[in-house]
Short mmCIF file of C-alpha atoms and ligand atoms in Angstrom, two decimals:
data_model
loop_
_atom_site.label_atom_id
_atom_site.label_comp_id
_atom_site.label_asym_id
_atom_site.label_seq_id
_atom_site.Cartn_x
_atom_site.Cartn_y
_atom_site.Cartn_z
CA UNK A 109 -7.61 -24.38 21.18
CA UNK A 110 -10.88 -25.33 22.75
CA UNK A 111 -13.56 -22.58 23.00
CA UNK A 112 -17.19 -22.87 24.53
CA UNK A 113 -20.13 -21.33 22.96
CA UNK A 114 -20.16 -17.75 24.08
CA UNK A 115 -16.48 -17.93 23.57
CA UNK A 116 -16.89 -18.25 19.74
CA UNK A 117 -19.88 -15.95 19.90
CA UNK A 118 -16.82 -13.21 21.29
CA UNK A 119 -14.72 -14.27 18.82
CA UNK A 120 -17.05 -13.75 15.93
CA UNK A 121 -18.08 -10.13 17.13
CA UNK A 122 -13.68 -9.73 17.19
CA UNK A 123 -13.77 -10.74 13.86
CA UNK A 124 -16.26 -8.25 12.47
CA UNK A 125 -15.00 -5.70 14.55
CA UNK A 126 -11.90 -6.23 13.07
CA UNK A 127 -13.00 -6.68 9.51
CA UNK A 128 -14.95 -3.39 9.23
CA UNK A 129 -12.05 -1.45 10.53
CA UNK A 130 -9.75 -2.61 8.37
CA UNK A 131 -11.93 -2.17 5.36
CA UNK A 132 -13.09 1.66 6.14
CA UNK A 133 -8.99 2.09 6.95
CA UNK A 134 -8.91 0.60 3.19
CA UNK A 135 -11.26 3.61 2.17
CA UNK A 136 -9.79 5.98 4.12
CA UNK A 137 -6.79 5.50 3.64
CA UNK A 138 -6.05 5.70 -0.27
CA UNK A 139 -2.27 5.60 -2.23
CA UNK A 140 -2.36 9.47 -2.85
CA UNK A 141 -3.96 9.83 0.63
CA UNK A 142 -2.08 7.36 3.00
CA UNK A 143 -2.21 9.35 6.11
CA UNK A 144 -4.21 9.44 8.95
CA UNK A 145 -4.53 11.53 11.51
CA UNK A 146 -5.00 10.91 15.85
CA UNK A 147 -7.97 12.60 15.85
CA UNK A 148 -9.51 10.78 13.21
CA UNK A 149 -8.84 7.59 14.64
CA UNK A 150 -10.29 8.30 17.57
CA UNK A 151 -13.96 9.82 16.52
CA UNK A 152 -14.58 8.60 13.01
CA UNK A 153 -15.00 4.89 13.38
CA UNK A 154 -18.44 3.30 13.85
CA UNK A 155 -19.34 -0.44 14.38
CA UNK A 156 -22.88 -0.90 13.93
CA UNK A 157 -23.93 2.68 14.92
CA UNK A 158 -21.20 2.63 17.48
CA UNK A 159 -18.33 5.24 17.55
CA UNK A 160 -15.18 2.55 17.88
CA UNK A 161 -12.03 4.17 18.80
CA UNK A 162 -9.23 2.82 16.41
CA UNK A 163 -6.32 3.91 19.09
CA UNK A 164 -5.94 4.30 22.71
CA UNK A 165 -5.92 7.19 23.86
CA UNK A 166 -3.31 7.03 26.04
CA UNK A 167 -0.92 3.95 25.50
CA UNK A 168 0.40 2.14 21.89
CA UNK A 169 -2.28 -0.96 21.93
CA UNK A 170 -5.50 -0.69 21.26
CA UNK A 171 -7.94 -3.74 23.11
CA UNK A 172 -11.15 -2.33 22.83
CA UNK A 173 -14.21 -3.65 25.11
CA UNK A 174 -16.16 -5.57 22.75
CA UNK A 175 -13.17 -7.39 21.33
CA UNK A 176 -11.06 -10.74 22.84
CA UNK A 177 -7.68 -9.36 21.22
CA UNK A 178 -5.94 -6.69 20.81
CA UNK A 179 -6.68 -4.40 17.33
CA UNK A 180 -4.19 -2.53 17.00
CA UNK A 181 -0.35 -1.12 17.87
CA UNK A 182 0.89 2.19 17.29
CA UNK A 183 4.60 3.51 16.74
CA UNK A 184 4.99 7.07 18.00
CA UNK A 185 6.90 9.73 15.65
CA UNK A 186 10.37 10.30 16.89
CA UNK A 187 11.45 13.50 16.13
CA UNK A 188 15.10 14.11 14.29
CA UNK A 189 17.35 13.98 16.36
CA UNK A 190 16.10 11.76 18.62
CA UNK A 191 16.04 7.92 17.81
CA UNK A 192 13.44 5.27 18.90
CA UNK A 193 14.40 3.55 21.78
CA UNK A 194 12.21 0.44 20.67
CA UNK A 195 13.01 1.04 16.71
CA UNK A 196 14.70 -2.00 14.33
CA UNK A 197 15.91 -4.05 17.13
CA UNK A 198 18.10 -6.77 14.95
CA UNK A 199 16.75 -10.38 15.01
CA UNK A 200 18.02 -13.02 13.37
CA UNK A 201 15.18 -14.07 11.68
CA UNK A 202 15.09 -10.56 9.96
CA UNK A 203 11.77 -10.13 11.50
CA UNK A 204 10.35 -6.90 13.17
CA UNK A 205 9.68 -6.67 17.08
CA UNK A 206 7.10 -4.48 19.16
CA UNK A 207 7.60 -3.94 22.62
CA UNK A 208 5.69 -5.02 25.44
CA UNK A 209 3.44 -2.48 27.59
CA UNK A 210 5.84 -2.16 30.55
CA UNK A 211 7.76 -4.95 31.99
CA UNK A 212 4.95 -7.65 33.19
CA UNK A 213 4.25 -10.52 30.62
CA UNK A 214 1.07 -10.43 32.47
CA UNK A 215 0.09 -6.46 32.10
CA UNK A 216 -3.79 -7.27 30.86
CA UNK A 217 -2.28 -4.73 27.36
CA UNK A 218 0.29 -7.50 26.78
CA UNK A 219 -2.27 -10.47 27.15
CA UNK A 220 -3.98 -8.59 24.57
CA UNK A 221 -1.89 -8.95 22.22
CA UNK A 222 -0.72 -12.50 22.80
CA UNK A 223 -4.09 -13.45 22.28
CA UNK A 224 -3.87 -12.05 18.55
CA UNK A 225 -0.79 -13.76 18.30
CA UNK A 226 -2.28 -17.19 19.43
CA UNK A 227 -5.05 -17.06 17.35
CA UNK A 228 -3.57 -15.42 14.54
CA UNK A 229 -5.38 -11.92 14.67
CA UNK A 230 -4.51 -9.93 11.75
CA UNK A 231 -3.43 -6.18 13.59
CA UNK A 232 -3.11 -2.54 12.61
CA UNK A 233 0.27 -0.76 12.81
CA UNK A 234 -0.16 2.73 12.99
CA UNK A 235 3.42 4.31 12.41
CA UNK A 236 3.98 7.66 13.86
CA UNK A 237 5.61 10.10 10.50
CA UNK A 238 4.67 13.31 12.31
CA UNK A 239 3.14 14.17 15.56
CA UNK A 240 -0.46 13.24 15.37
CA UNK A 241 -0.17 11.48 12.27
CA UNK A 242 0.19 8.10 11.20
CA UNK A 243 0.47 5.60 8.27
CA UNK A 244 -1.20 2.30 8.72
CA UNK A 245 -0.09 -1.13 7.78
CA UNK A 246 -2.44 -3.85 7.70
CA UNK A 247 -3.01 -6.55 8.01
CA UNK A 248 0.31 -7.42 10.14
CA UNK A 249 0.69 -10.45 12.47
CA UNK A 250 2.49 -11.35 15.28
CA UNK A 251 4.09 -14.62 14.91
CA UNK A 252 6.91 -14.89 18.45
CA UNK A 253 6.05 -14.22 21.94
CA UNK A 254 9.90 -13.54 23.71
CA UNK A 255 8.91 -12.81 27.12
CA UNK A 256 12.66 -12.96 28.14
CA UNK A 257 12.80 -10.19 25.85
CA UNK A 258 9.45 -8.29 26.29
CA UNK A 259 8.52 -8.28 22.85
CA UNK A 260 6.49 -9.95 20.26
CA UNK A 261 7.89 -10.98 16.48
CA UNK A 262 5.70 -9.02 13.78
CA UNK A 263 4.92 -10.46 10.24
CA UNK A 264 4.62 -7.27 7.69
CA UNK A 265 2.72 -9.60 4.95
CA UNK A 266 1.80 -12.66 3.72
CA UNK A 267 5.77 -13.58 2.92
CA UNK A 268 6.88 -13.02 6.33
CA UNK A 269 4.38 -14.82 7.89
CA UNK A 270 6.41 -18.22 6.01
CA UNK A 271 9.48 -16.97 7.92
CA UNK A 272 9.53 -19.24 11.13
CA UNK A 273 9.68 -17.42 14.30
CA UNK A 274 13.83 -17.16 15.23
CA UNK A 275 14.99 -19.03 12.07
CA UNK A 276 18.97 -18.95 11.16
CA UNK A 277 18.57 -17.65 7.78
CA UNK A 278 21.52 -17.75 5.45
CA UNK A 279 22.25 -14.57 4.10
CA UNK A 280 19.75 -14.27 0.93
CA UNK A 281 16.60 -15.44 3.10
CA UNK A 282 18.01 -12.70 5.49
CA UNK A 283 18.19 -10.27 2.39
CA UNK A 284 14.81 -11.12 1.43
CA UNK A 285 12.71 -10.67 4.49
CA UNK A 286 14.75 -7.51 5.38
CA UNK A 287 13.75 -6.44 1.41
CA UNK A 288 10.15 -6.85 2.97
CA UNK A 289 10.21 -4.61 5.74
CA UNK A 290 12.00 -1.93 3.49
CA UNK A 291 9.23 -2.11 1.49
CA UNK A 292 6.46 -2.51 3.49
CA UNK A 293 7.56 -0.39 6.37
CA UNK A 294 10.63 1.40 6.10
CA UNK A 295 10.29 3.13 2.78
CA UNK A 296 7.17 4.45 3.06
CA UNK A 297 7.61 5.91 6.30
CA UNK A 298 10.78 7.80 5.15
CA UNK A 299 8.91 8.67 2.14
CA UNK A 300 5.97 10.34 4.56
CA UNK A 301 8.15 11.32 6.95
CA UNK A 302 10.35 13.72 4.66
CA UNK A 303 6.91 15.17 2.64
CA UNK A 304 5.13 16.34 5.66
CA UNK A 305 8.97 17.46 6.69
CA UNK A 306 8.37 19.70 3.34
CA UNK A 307 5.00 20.24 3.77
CA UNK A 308 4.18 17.78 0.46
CA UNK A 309 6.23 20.38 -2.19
CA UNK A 310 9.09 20.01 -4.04
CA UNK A 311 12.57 21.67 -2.15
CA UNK A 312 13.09 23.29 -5.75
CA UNK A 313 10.10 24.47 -7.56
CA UNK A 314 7.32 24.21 -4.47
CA UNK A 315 5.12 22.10 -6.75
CA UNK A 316 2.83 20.48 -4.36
CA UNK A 317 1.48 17.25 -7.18
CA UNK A 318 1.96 14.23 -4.12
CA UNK A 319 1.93 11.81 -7.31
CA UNK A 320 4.60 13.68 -8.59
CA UNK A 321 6.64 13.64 -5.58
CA UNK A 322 9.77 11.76 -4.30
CA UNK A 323 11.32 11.46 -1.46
CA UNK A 324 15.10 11.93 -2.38
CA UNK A 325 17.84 10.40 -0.04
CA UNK A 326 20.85 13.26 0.25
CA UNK A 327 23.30 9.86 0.82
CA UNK A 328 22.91 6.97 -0.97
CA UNK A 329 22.17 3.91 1.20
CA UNK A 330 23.29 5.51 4.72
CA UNK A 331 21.27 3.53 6.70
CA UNK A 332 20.62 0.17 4.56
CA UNK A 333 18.40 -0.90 8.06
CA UNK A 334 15.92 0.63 9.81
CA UNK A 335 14.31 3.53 8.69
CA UNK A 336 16.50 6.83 7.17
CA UNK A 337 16.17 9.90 9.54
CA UNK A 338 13.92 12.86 7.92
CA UNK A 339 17.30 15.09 7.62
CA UNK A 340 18.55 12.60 5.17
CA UNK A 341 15.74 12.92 2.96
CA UNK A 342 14.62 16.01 0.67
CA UNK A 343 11.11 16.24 -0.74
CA UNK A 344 11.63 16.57 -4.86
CA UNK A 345 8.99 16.44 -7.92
CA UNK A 346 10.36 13.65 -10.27
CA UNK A 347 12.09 16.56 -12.31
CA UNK A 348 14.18 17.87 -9.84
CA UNK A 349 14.96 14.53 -8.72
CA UNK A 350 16.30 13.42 -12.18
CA UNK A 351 18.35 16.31 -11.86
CA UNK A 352 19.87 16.05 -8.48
CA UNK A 353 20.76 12.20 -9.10
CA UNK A 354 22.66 13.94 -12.27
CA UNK A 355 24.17 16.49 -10.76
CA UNK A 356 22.46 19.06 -12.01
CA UNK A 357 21.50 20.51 -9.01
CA UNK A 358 23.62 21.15 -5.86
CA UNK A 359 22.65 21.39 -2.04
CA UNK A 360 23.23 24.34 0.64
CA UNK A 361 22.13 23.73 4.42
CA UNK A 362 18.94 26.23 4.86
CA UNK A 363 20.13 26.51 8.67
CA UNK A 364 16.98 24.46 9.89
CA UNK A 365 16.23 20.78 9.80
CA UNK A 366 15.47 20.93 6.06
CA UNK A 367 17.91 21.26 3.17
CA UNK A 368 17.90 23.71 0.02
CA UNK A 369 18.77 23.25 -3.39
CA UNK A 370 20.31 25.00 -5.51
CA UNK A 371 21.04 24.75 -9.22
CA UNK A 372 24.97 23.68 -9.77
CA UNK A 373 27.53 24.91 -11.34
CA UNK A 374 27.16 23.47 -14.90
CA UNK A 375 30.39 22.30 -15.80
CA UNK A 376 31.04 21.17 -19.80
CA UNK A 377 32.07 17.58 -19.69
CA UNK A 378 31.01 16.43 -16.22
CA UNK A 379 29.02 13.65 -16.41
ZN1 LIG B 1816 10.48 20.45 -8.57
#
């Protein structure tokens, strides 16, 4: 691609930009502290003495002023019960996809973020776990444009950006990439999802040590794609999750979304 001089000038300033966020999201946002909240992202960003909003307001991608690309995309929290219209649409390639803005290829949101995508723009990817609050992945990259299908193709790391866009991949590359997104993505959104579901305690002994907590799926392997819904998840300290996997503790519905535990019966033999 061909750029004139005040062209690259913009295109530095988008890299900085996008730098520095990225880096004080790296602060922010620490391993025992992964969360973010809306109104964080909104006020407590500065560029050069600037207050930067890190979301829009009022749509999923972010395209701020001083920038050529888009900086970021956001998925909103989707209560239980309700599923994600846009959420783990199957591709072939094994590859994630994020929605257009609206129907227009055109729509100045969606030129946005082709422009990341033809210049290779690392992105944010805020990910909705409760209302208001999100984990961020970054760097991701779009790597497909499907207008036919109003969506781009979305890289989670530096593996899946090897994966060419709409590959046939036999079943093991298939395996692989879709290992990725469980692991990037999928796992630890369940995983926040389900703590701020139990307030960050354990379901059995209320401790509330995050580094000592696990987010327990009731059944095994329900939903081996996409992400598990909260109600199949129970928020246990690694004690009480030894001892649910063993059968050492039982479950009884608490009549709301969340479950209760229970010690079991202890029966003499039972493994
Ligand atoms: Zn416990």
């Amino acid at each position: 691609m061909i750029h004139d001089g005040s062209s690259l000038i913009e295109n530095e300033l988008d890299l900085q930009i996008r730098r520095a966020a990225m880096a004080w999201l790296d602060q922010r946002c620490t391993d025992n502290n992964p969360l973010i909240r809306r109104d964080e992202l909104l006020n407590d960003f500065y560029f050069e003495g600037t207050r930067l909003p890190l979301v829009d307001p009022n749509r999923g991608i972010r395209k701020p002023r001083s920038m050529v690309a888009a900086l970021s995309i956001l998925t909103t929290y989707t209560p239980p019960g309700r599923r994600s219209p846009y959420e783990d649409a199957p591709a072939k390639d094994g590859l994630l996809r994020y929605k257009y803005r609206g129907e227009d290829p055109q729509q100045p949101d969606n030129i946005a973020l082709r422009r990341a995508y033809q210049w290779k723009l690392p992105l944010i990817w805020f990910y909705g776990v409760a209302t208001g609050i999100y984990l961020p992945r970054n760097p991701v990259w779009l790597v497909g444009d499907e207008p036919q299908h109003l969506q781009f193709a979305v890289a989670l790391d530096q593996a899946q950006l090897f994966i060419p866009h709409n590959a046939e991949l036999d079943t093991d590359q298939r395996r692989y990439v879709e290992r990725l997104t469980r692991k990037r993505l999928h796992q630890p959104v369940f995983r926040e999802r389900v703590l701020q579901a139990y307030e960050k305690s354990c379901a059995m002994c209320h401790l509330r040590h995050v580094q000592l907590l696990d987010a327990a799926h009731i059944l095994r392997d329900s939903h081996p794609q996409g992400i598990p819904a909260v109600s199949n998840g129970l928020a246990l300290c690694k004690i009480h999750h030894a001892a649910y996997d063993k059968n050492v503790l039982g479950l009884r519905p608490a009549g709301d979304e969340r479950t209760q535990l229970e010690l079991a019966p202890f029966t003499p033999g039972l493994a």
